[in-house]
Backbone as JSON Lines, residues from 0, in Angstrom:
{"i":0,"aa":"M","n":[-17.13,-59.28,8.3],"ca":[-16.33,-60.47,8.4],"c":[-15.66,-60.57,9.76]}
{"i":1,"aa":"K","n":[-15.1,-59.43,10.23],"ca":[-14.47,-59.44,11.56],"c":[-15.5,-59.8,12.62]}
{"i":2,"aa":"T","n":[-16.7,-59.37,12.44],"ca":[-17.75,-59.64,13.42],"c":[-18.04,-61.14,13.48]}
{"i":3,"aa":"K","n":[-18.07,-61.77,12.33],"ca":[-18.32,-63.22,12.3],"c":[-17.19,-63.97,12.98]}
{"i":4,"aa":"I","n":[-15.95,-63.56,12.74],"ca":[-14.8,-64.23,13.36],"c":[-14.83,-64.02,14.87]}
{"i":5,"aa":"L","n":[-15.12,-62.8,15.3],"ca":[-15.23,-62.53,16.74],"c":[-16.36,-63.35,17.36]}
{"i":6,"aa":"F","n":[-17.48,-63.43,16.66],"ca":[-18.62,-64.19,17.15],"c":[-18.28,-65.67,17.27]}
{"i":7,"aa":"L","n":[-17.67,-66.26,16.24],"ca":[-17.26,-67.66,16.29],"c":[-16.2,-67.89,17.36]}
{"i":8,"aa":"G","n":[-15.27,-66.94,17.5],"ca":[-14.25,-67.04,18.54],"c":[-14.88,-67.06,19.92]}
{"i":9,"aa":"A","n":[-15.9,-66.22,20.13],"ca":[-16.59,-66.18,21.42],"c":[-17.3,-67.5,21.7]}
{"i":10,"aa":"I","n":[-17.91,-68.09,20.68],"ca":[-18.59,-69.37,20.86],"c":[-17.59,-70.47,21.2]}
{"i":11,"aa":"V","n":[-16.46,-70.51,20.49],"ca":[-15.43,-71.5,20.78],"c":[-14.91,-71.32,22.19]}
{"i":12,"aa":"L","n":[-14.7,-70.08,22.6],"ca":[-14.22,-69.78,23.95],"c":[-15.23,-70.26,25.0]}
{"i":13,"aa":"L","n":[-16.52,-70.04,24.75],"ca":[-17.56,-70.5,25.67],"c":[-17.59,-72.03,25.76]}
{"i":14,"aa":"L","n":[-17.46,-72.68,24.63],"ca":[-17.45,-74.14,24.62],"c":[-16.26,-74.69,25.39]}
{"i":15,"aa":"L","n":[-15.1,-74.1,25.16],"ca":[-13.9,-74.56,25.87],"c":[-14.0,-74.31,27.36]}
{"i":16,"aa":"S","n":[-14.53,-73.18,27.74],"ca":[-14.64,-72.9,29.18],"c":[-15.65,-73.83,29.83]}
{"i":17,"aa":"G","n":[-16.7,-74.21,29.09],"ca":[-17.69,-75.15,29.63],"c":[-17.12,-76.53,29.81]}
{"i":18,"aa":"C","n":[-16.24,-76.94,28.9],"ca":[-15.63,-78.28,28.99],"c":[-14.61,-78.34,30.11]}
{"i":19,"aa":"A","n":[-13.97,-77.22,30.4],"ca":[-12.93,-77.21,31.42],"c":[-13.49,-76.97,32.81]}
{"i":20,"aa":"A","n":[-14.73,-76.55,32.9],"ca":[-15.32,-76.25,34.2],"c":[-15.58,-77.54,34.97]}
{"i":21,"aa":"P","n":[-15.57,-77.49,36.3],"ca":[-15.88,-78.68,37.08],"c":[-17.32,-79.11,36.81]}
{"i":22,"aa":"P","n":[-17.6,-80.4,36.89],"ca":[-18.96,-80.88,36.6],"c":[-19.96,-80.32,37.59]}
{"i":23,"aa":"R","n":[-21.14,-80.03,37.09],"ca":[-22.22,-79.55,37.95],"c":[-22.78,-80.75,38.72]}
{"i":24,"aa":"P","n":[-23.41,-80.51,39.87],"ca":[-23.93,-81.63,40.66],"c":[-24.9,-82.52,39.89]}
{"i":25,"aa":"E","n":[-25.76,-81.94,39.04],"ca":[-26.72,-82.78,38.33],"c":[-26.05,-83.67,37.29]}
{"i":26,"aa":"Q","n":[-24.81,-83.35,36.88],"ca":[-24.1,-84.23,35.96],"c":[-23.69,-85.52,36.66]}
{"i":27,"aa":"N","n":[-23.52,-85.51,37.95],"ca":[-23.17,-86.71,38.71],"c":[-24.39,-87.43,39.24]}
{"i":28,"aa":"L","n":[-25.58,-86.96,38.88],"ca":[-26.81,-87.52,39.42],"c":[-26.94,-89.01,39.11]}
{"i":29,"aa":"S","n":[-26.63,-89.39,37.87],"ca":[-26.79,-90.8,37.53],"c":[-25.8,-91.68,38.3]}
{"i":30,"aa":"I","n":[-24.61,-91.19,38.54],"ca":[-23.63,-91.95,39.3],"c":[-24.11,-92.1,40.74]}
{"i":31,"aa":"N","n":[-24.55,-90.99,41.36],"ca":[-25.02,-91.05,42.74],"c":[-26.27,-91.92,42.85]}
{"i":32,"aa":"T","n":[-27.18,-91.8,41.9],"ca":[-28.39,-92.6,41.94],"c":[-28.05,-94.08,41.84]}
{"i":33,"aa":"T","n":[-27.14,-94.42,40.96],"ca":[-26.73,-95.82,40.82],"c":[-26.09,-96.32,42.11]}
{"i":34,"aa":"Q","n":[-25.26,-95.5,42.73],"ca":[-24.63,-95.91,43.99],"c":[-25.69,-96.09,45.07]}
{"i":35,"aa":"N","n":[-26.67,-95.18,45.15],"ca":[-27.72,-95.3,46.16],"c":[-28.57,-96.54,45.92]}
{"i":36,"aa":"L","n":[-28.92,-96.82,44.65],"ca":[-29.7,-98.01,44.36],"c":[-28.94,-99.27,44.74]}
{"i":37,"aa":"T","n":[-27.66,-99.3,44.45],"ca":[-26.85,-100.46,44.79],"c":[-26.82,-100.65,46.3]}
{"i":38,"aa":"Q","n":[-26.68,-99.56,47.05],"ca":[-26.66,-99.66,48.5],"c":[-28.01,-100.14,49.02]}
{"i":39,"aa":"N","n":[-29.13,-99.66,48.43],"ca":[-30.45,-100.05,48.89],"c":[-30.78,-101.49,48.53]}
{"i":40,"aa":"L","n":[-30.2,-102.02,47.45],"ca":[-30.47,-103.39,47.05],"c":[-29.62,-104.4,47.81]}
{"i":41,"aa":"T","n":[-28.57,-103.94,48.43],"ca":[-27.72,-104.84,49.19],"c":[-28.48,-105.26,50.44]}
{"i":42,"aa":"P","n":[-28.73,-106.55,50.61],"ca":[-29.51,-106.97,51.77],"c":[-28.76,-106.71,53.07]}
{"i":43,"aa":"S","n":[-29.5,-106.19,54.02],"ca":[-28.88,-105.97,55.32],"c":[-29.03,-107.26,56.12]}
{"i":44,"aa":"P","n":[-28.07,-107.54,56.96],"ca":[-28.16,-108.77,57.74],"c":[-29.33,-108.68,58.71]}
{"i":45,"aa":"N","n":[-30.05,-109.79,58.84],"ca":[-31.18,-109.8,59.75],"c":[-30.68,-109.79,61.19]}
{"i":46,"aa":"V","n":[-31.4,-109.06,62.0],"ca":[-31.12,-108.96,63.42],"c":[-32.18,-109.8,64.12]}
{"i":47,"aa":"S","n":[-31.86,-110.33,65.27],"ca":[-32.84,-111.14,66.0],"c":[-33.56,-110.31,67.03]}
{"i":48,"aa":"C","n":[-34.84,-110.61,67.18],"ca":[-35.67,-109.99,68.21],"c":[-35.9,-111.03,69.3]}
{"i":49,"aa":"G","n":[-36.19,-110.57,70.49],"ca":[-36.44,-111.49,71.58],"c":[-37.9,-111.73,71.88]}
{"i":50,"aa":"N","n":[-38.81,-110.93,71.27],"ca":[-40.23,-111.1,71.56],"c":[-41.09,-110.64,70.39]}
{"i":51,"aa":"E","n":[-42.37,-110.96,70.47],"ca":[-43.32,-110.62,69.41],"c":[-43.41,-109.12,69.18]}
{"i":52,"aa":"T","n":[-43.45,-108.34,70.25],"ca":[-43.62,-106.89,70.13],"c":[-42.49,-106.27,69.33]}
{"i":53,"aa":"C","n":[-41.27,-106.65,69.63],"ca":[-40.1,-106.16,68.91],"c":[-40.18,-106.54,67.44]}
{"i":54,"aa":"F","n":[-40.52,-107.81,67.16],"ca":[-40.57,-108.28,65.79],"c":[-41.66,-107.57,65.0]}
{"i":55,"aa":"I","n":[-42.85,-107.44,65.57],"ca":[-43.97,-106.81,64.87],"c":[-43.64,-105.36,64.53]}
{"i":56,"aa":"A","n":[-43.01,-104.65,65.46],"ca":[-42.61,-103.26,65.18],"c":[-41.59,-103.19,64.05]}
{"i":57,"aa":"A","n":[-40.63,-104.1,64.06],"ca":[-39.61,-104.12,63.0],"c":[-40.23,-104.47,61.65]}
{"i":58,"aa":"A","n":[-41.08,-105.49,61.63],"ca":[-41.73,-105.9,60.38],"c":[-42.6,-104.78,59.84]}
{"i":59,"aa":"N","n":[-43.31,-104.09,60.7],"ca":[-44.18,-102.99,60.27],"c":[-43.38,-101.89,59.57]}
{"i":60,"aa":"N","n":[-42.12,-101.73,59.97],"ca":[-41.24,-100.74,59.35],"c":[-40.35,-101.35,58.26]}
{"i":61,"aa":"C","n":[-40.66,-102.58,57.86],"ca":[-39.89,-103.29,56.82],"c":[-38.41,-103.36,57.17]}
{"i":62,"aa":"K","n":[-38.12,-103.71,58.39],"ca":[-36.74,-103.93,58.84],"c":[-36.44,-105.42,58.76]}
{"i":63,"aa":"A","n":[-35.23,-105.75,58.38],"ca":[-34.8,-107.15,58.34],"c":[-34.68,-107.66,59.78]}
{"i":64,"aa":"M","n":[-35.47,-108.69,60.09],"ca":[-35.53,-109.17,61.47],"c":[-35.89,-110.64,61.49]}
{"i":65,"aa":"D","n":[-35.37,-111.37,62.48],"ca":[-35.7,-112.78,62.68],"c":[-36.19,-112.98,64.11]}
{"i":66,"aa":"L","n":[-37.11,-113.93,64.28],"ca":[-37.6,-114.29,65.6],"c":[-38.01,-115.76,65.57]}
{"i":67,"aa":"T","n":[-37.61,-116.5,66.59],"ca":[-38.06,-117.88,66.76],"c":[-38.71,-117.97,68.13]}
{"i":68,"aa":"L","n":[-39.95,-118.49,68.16],"ca":[-40.7,-118.62,69.4],"c":[-41.17,-120.06,69.57]}
{"i":69,"aa":"T","n":[-41.13,-120.52,70.81],"ca":[-41.63,-121.85,71.14],"c":[-42.69,-121.7,72.23]}
{"i":70,"aa":"D","n":[-43.84,-122.36,72.02],"ca":[-44.88,-122.41,73.04],"c":[-45.51,-123.8,73.0]}
{"i":71,"aa":"D","n":[-46.66,-123.98,73.63],"ca":[-47.29,-125.3,73.69],"c":[-47.63,-125.84,72.3]}
{"i":72,"aa":"A","n":[-47.97,-124.96,71.37],"ca":[-48.35,-125.39,70.02],"c":[-47.15,-125.88,69.23]}
{"i":73,"aa":"G","n":[-45.97,-125.31,69.5],"ca":[-44.78,-125.72,68.78],"c":[-43.78,-124.59,68.64]}
{"i":74,"aa":"T","n":[-42.88,-124.73,67.69],"ca":[-41.84,-123.73,67.44],"c":[-42.06,-123.11,66.07]}
{"i":75,"aa":"F","n":[-42.13,-121.78,66.06],"ca":[-42.32,-121.02,64.83],"c":[-41.15,-120.09,64.62]}
{"i":76,"aa":"S","n":[-40.76,-119.96,63.37],"ca":[-39.7,-119.03,63.0],"c":[-40.32,-117.95,62.11]}
{"i":77,"aa":"Y","n":[-40.01,-116.7,62.42],"ca":[-40.54,-115.56,61.67],"c":[-39.37,-114.76,61.11]}
{"i":78,"aa":"S","n":[-39.56,-114.26,59.91],"ca":[-38.52,-113.45,59.28],"c":[-39.17,-112.33,58.49]}
{"i":79,"aa":"S","n":[-38.62,-111.13,58.59],"ca":[-39.08,-110.01,57.77],"c":[-37.87,-109.44,57.05]}
{"i":80,"aa":"T","n":[-38.12,-108.83,55.89],"ca":[-37.03,-108.26,55.11],"c":[-37.27,-106.78,54.87]}
{"i":81,"aa":"S","n":[-36.24,-106.1,54.4],"ca":[-36.36,-104.68,54.09],"c":[-37.22,-104.45,52.85]}
{"i":82,"aa":"A","n":[-37.59,-105.52,52.15],"ca":[-38.47,-105.41,50.98],"c":[-39.93,-105.67,51.37]}
{"i":83,"aa":"C","n":[-40.24,-105.66,52.67],"ca":[-41.59,-105.9,53.19],"c":[-42.1,-107.29,52.82]}
{"i":84,"aa":"V","n":[-41.26,-108.28,53.04],"ca":[-41.64,-109.68,52.83],"c":[-41.52,-110.4,54.17]}
{"i":85,"aa":"F","n":[-42.6,-111.06,54.55],"ca":[-42.66,-111.79,55.82],"c":[-42.71,-113.29,55.51]}
{"i":86,"aa":"T","n":[-41.94,-114.07,56.26],"ca":[-41.96,-115.53,56.12],"c":[-42.22,-116.14,57.48]}
{"i":87,"aa":"K","n":[-43.17,-117.06,57.51],"ca":[-43.51,-117.79,58.74],"c":[-43.25,-119.26,58.47]}
{"i":88,"aa":"T","n":[-42.44,-119.87,59.33],"ca":[-42.1,-121.29,59.2],"c":[-42.51,-122.02,60.46]}
{"i":89,"aa":"L","n":[-43.24,-123.11,60.29],"ca":[-43.57,-123.96,61.43],"c":[-42.43,-124.96,61.54]}
{"i":90,"aa":"V","n":[-41.54,-124.71,62.48],"ca":[-40.35,-125.55,62.64],"c":[-40.75,-126.92,63.17]}
{"i":91,"aa":"S","n":[-41.51,-126.93,64.25],"ca":[-41.97,-128.21,64.82],"c":[-43.24,-127.98,65.63]}
{"i":92,"aa":"L","n":[-44.11,-128.99,65.61],"ca":[-45.33,-128.94,66.41],"c":[-45.06,-129.5,67.79]}
{"i":93,"aa":"G","n":[-45.94,-129.16,68.73],"ca":[-45.82,-129.66,70.09],"c":[-45.98,-131.17,70.14]}
{"i":94,"aa":"A","n":[-45.51,-131.76,71.22],"ca":[-45.51,-133.22,71.39],"c":[-46.91,-133.81,71.37]}
{"i":95,"aa":"N","n":[-47.93,-133.04,71.74],"ca":[-49.29,-133.58,71.81],"c":[-50.0,-133.62,70.46]}
{"i":96,"aa":"E","n":[-49.38,-133.15,69.39],"ca":[-50.0,-133.17,68.05],"c":[-49.77,-134.52,67.38]}
{"i":97,"aa":"S","n":[-50.71,-134.89,66.51],"ca":[-50.63,-136.19,65.83],"c":[-49.49,-136.23,64.82]}
{"i":98,"aa":"Q","n":[-49.05,-137.45,64.52],"ca":[-47.98,-137.63,63.55],"c":[-48.42,-137.16,62.16]}
{"i":99,"aa":"D","n":[-49.69,-137.38,61.82],"ca":[-50.21,-136.92,60.52],"c":[-50.13,-135.4,60.4]}
{"i":100,"aa":"M","n":[-50.5,-134.72,61.46],"ca":[-50.45,-133.26,61.44],"c":[-49.0,-132.78,61.36]}
{"i":101,"aa":"K","n":[-48.11,-133.46,62.05],"ca":[-46.7,-133.09,61.99],"c":[-46.16,-133.25,60.57]}
{"i":102,"aa":"Q","n":[-46.52,-134.36,59.92],"ca":[-46.05,-134.58,58.54],"c":[-46.61,-133.53,57.59]}
{"i":103,"aa":"L","n":[-47.83,-133.09,57.84],"ca":[-48.48,-132.11,56.97],"c":[-47.89,-130.71,57.12]}
{"i":104,"aa":"L","n":[-47.49,-130.33,58.35],"ca":[-47.15,-128.93,58.61],"c":[-45.69,-128.65,58.98]}
{"i":105,"aa":"E","n":[-45.02,-129.58,59.61],"ca":[-43.66,-129.29,60.08],"c":[-42.7,-128.99,58.93]}
{"i":106,"aa":"G","n":[-41.91,-127.96,59.14],"ca":[-40.92,-127.56,58.13],"c":[-41.5,-126.75,56.99]}
{"i":107,"aa":"K","n":[-42.8,-126.54,56.99],"ca":[-43.46,-125.79,55.92],"c":[-43.45,-124.3,56.26]}
{"i":108,"aa":"N","n":[-43.48,-123.49,55.2],"ca":[-43.52,-122.04,55.43],"c":[-44.49,-121.38,54.48]}
{"i":109,"aa":"M","n":[-44.75,-120.11,54.75],"ca":[-45.54,-119.28,53.85],"c":[-44.91,-117.89,53.82]}
{"i":110,"aa":"T","n":[-45.08,-117.24,52.7],"ca":[-44.5,-115.92,52.49],"c":[-45.62,-114.93,52.23]}
{"i":111,"aa":"C","n":[-45.52,-113.77,52.85],"ca":[-46.54,-112.74,52.72],"c":[-45.85,-111.43,52.34]}
{"i":112,"aa":"I","n":[-46.43,-110.73,51.37],"ca":[-45.92,-109.42,50.96],"c":[-46.89,-108.38,51.47]}
{"i":113,"aa":"Y","n":[-46.37,-107.32,52.07],"ca":[-47.22,-106.29,52.66],"c":[-46.6,-104.92,52.4]}
{"i":114,"aa":"E","n":[-47.36,-103.88,52.72],"ca":[-46.87,-102.52,52.57],"c":[-46.32,-102.02,53.89]}
{"i":115,"aa":"Q","n":[-45.31,-101.16,53.81],"ca":[-44.73,-100.59,55.02],"c":[-45.82,-99.87,55.81]}
{"i":116,"aa":"G","n":[-45.86,-100.13,57.1],"ca":[-46.85,-99.52,57.98],"c":[-48.15,-100.29,58.04]}
{"i":117,"aa":"K","n":[-48.26,-101.38,57.27],"ca":[-49.51,-102.15,57.23],"c":[-49.28,-103.64,57.52]}
{"i":118,"aa":"F","n":[-48.29,-103.94,58.34],"ca":[-48.04,-105.34,58.71],"c":[-49.16,-105.81,59.63]}
{"i":119,"aa":"D","n":[-49.72,-106.98,59.35],"ca":[-50.79,-107.54,60.17],"c":[-50.17,-108.35,61.32]}
{"i":120,"aa":"P","n":[-50.26,-107.86,62.55],"ca":[-49.63,-108.55,63.68],"c":[-50.19,-109.95,63.92]}
{"i":121,"aa":"R","n":[-51.39,-110.23,63.39],"ca":[-51.98,-111.57,63.57],"c":[-51.15,-112.64,62.86]}
{"i":122,"aa":"L","n":[-50.31,-112.22,61.9],"ca":[-49.43,-113.19,61.26],"c":[-48.48,-113.83,62.27]}
{"i":123,"aa":"V","n":[-48.19,-113.1,63.34],"ca":[-47.3,-113.6,64.39],"c":[-48.11,-114.15,65.57]}
{"i":124,"aa":"T","n":[-49.22,-113.51,65.89],"ca":[-49.95,-113.86,67.11],"c":[-51.0,-114.95,66.9]}
{"i":125,"aa":"S","n":[-51.25,-115.34,65.65],"ca":[-52.28,-116.32,65.36],"c":[-51.78,-117.33,64.34]}
{"i":126,"aa":"L","n":[-52.36,-118.51,64.36],"ca":[-51.97,-119.53,63.39],"c":[-52.68,-119.31,62.05]}
{"i":127,"aa":"L","n":[-53.95,-118.91,62.09],"ca":[-54.75,-118.82,60.87],"c":[-55.05,-117.4,60.39]}
{"i":128,"aa":"Y","n":[-55.19,-116.47,61.29],"ca":[-55.64,-115.13,60.88],"c":[-54.54,-114.34,60.18]}
{"i":129,"aa":"G","n":[-54.95,-113.56,59.2],"ca":[-54.03,-112.68,58.49],"c":[-53.33,-113.33,57.32]}
{"i":130,"aa":"I","n":[-53.62,-114.59,57.03],"ca":[-52.86,-115.31,55.99],"c":[-53.48,-115.21,54.6]}
{"i":131,"aa":"E","n":[-54.54,-114.44,54.46],"ca":[-55.22,-114.37,53.15],"c":[-54.34,-113.8,52.04]}
{"i":132,"aa":"Y","n":[-53.32,-113.04,52.38],"ca":[-52.42,-112.47,51.37],"c":[-51.07,-113.19,51.34]}
{"i":133,"aa":"C","n":[-51.05,-114.42,51.79],"ca":[-49.81,-115.2,51.85],"c":[-49.9,-116.38,50.88]}
{"i":134,"aa":"D","n":[-48.74,-116.93,50.56],"ca":[-48.65,-118.12,49.71],"c":[-47.61,-119.06,50.3]}
{"i":135,"aa":"G","n":[-47.82,-120.35,50.07],"ca":[-46.82,-121.33,50.49],"c":[-47.45,-122.6,51.03]}
{"i":136,"aa":"E","n":[-46.6,-123.58,51.27],"ca":[-47.06,-124.89,51.73],"c":[-47.71,-124.84,53.11]}
{"i":137,"aa":"L","n":[-47.25,-123.95,53.97],"ca":[-47.86,-123.85,55.3],"c":[-49.3,-123.36,55.18]}
{"i":138,"aa":"K","n":[-49.53,-122.35,54.37],"ca":[-50.9,-121.85,54.17],"c":[-51.77,-122.96,53.57]}
{"i":139,"aa":"D","n":[-51.25,-123.67,52.58],"ca":[-52.01,-124.76,51.95],"c":[-52.36,-125.84,52.97]}
{"i":140,"aa":"G","n":[-51.39,-126.22,53.8],"ca":[-51.63,-127.24,54.82],"c":[-52.65,-126.8,55.85]}
{"i":141,"aa":"L","n":[-52.55,-125.55,56.29],"ca":[-53.52,-125.02,57.24],"c":[-54.91,-124.95,56.62]}
{"i":142,"aa":"G","n":[-54.96,-124.6,55.34],"ca":[-56.24,-124.55,54.63],"c":[-56.9,-125.91,54.54]}
{"i":143,"aa":"S","n":[-56.12,-126.94,54.27],"ca":[-56.7,-128.28,54.18],"c":[-57.15,-128.77,55.56]}
{"i":144,"aa":"L","n":[-56.47,-128.37,56.61],"ca":[-56.92,-128.73,57.97],"c":[-58.23,-128.04,58.3]}
{"i":145,"aa":"A","n":[-58.36,-126.77,57.91],"ca":[-59.58,-126.01,58.2],"c":[-60.77,-126.61,57.45]}
{"i":146,"aa":"V","n":[-60.55,-127.11,56.24],"ca":[-61.62,-127.7,55.44],"c":[-62.08,-129.02,56.04]}
{"i":147,"aa":"F","n":[-61.14,-129.83,56.53],"ca":[-61.48,-131.16,57.03],"c":[-61.83,-131.2,58.51]}
{"i":148,"aa":"S","n":[-61.74,-130.08,59.21],"ca":[-62.06,-130.14,60.64],"c":[-63.47,-129.74,60.93]}
């Protein structure tokens, strides 16, 4: 009988000492994981790039970045996010383009999802190439132009 009481006393003592001990690191794992997920889901503000090379490097690494470029063809706005999402917007076409083409394409955008390290630079350097994995009104408009030309 004394042995049973001593045995039960030892178990109670072990339980109490376990409850009073500081938490082990793995006990805080869910809290830390939740905090890390929350930090990773918080969108970082986009930074602006001054040229294609800077933007392509940032997009390839899934960095939040914005770039607006103007040339003879028109003005294009590019955006990449930390979730590896690229958006291309045709802000305005050049003055030498027809009014019909301007109505079809201006202000339209397309969105492309890609894997980190596999960004297709042609999305920035070309009007048509690299858009096979994109969706949006700009892609649709460019597709209809390609069919009718």
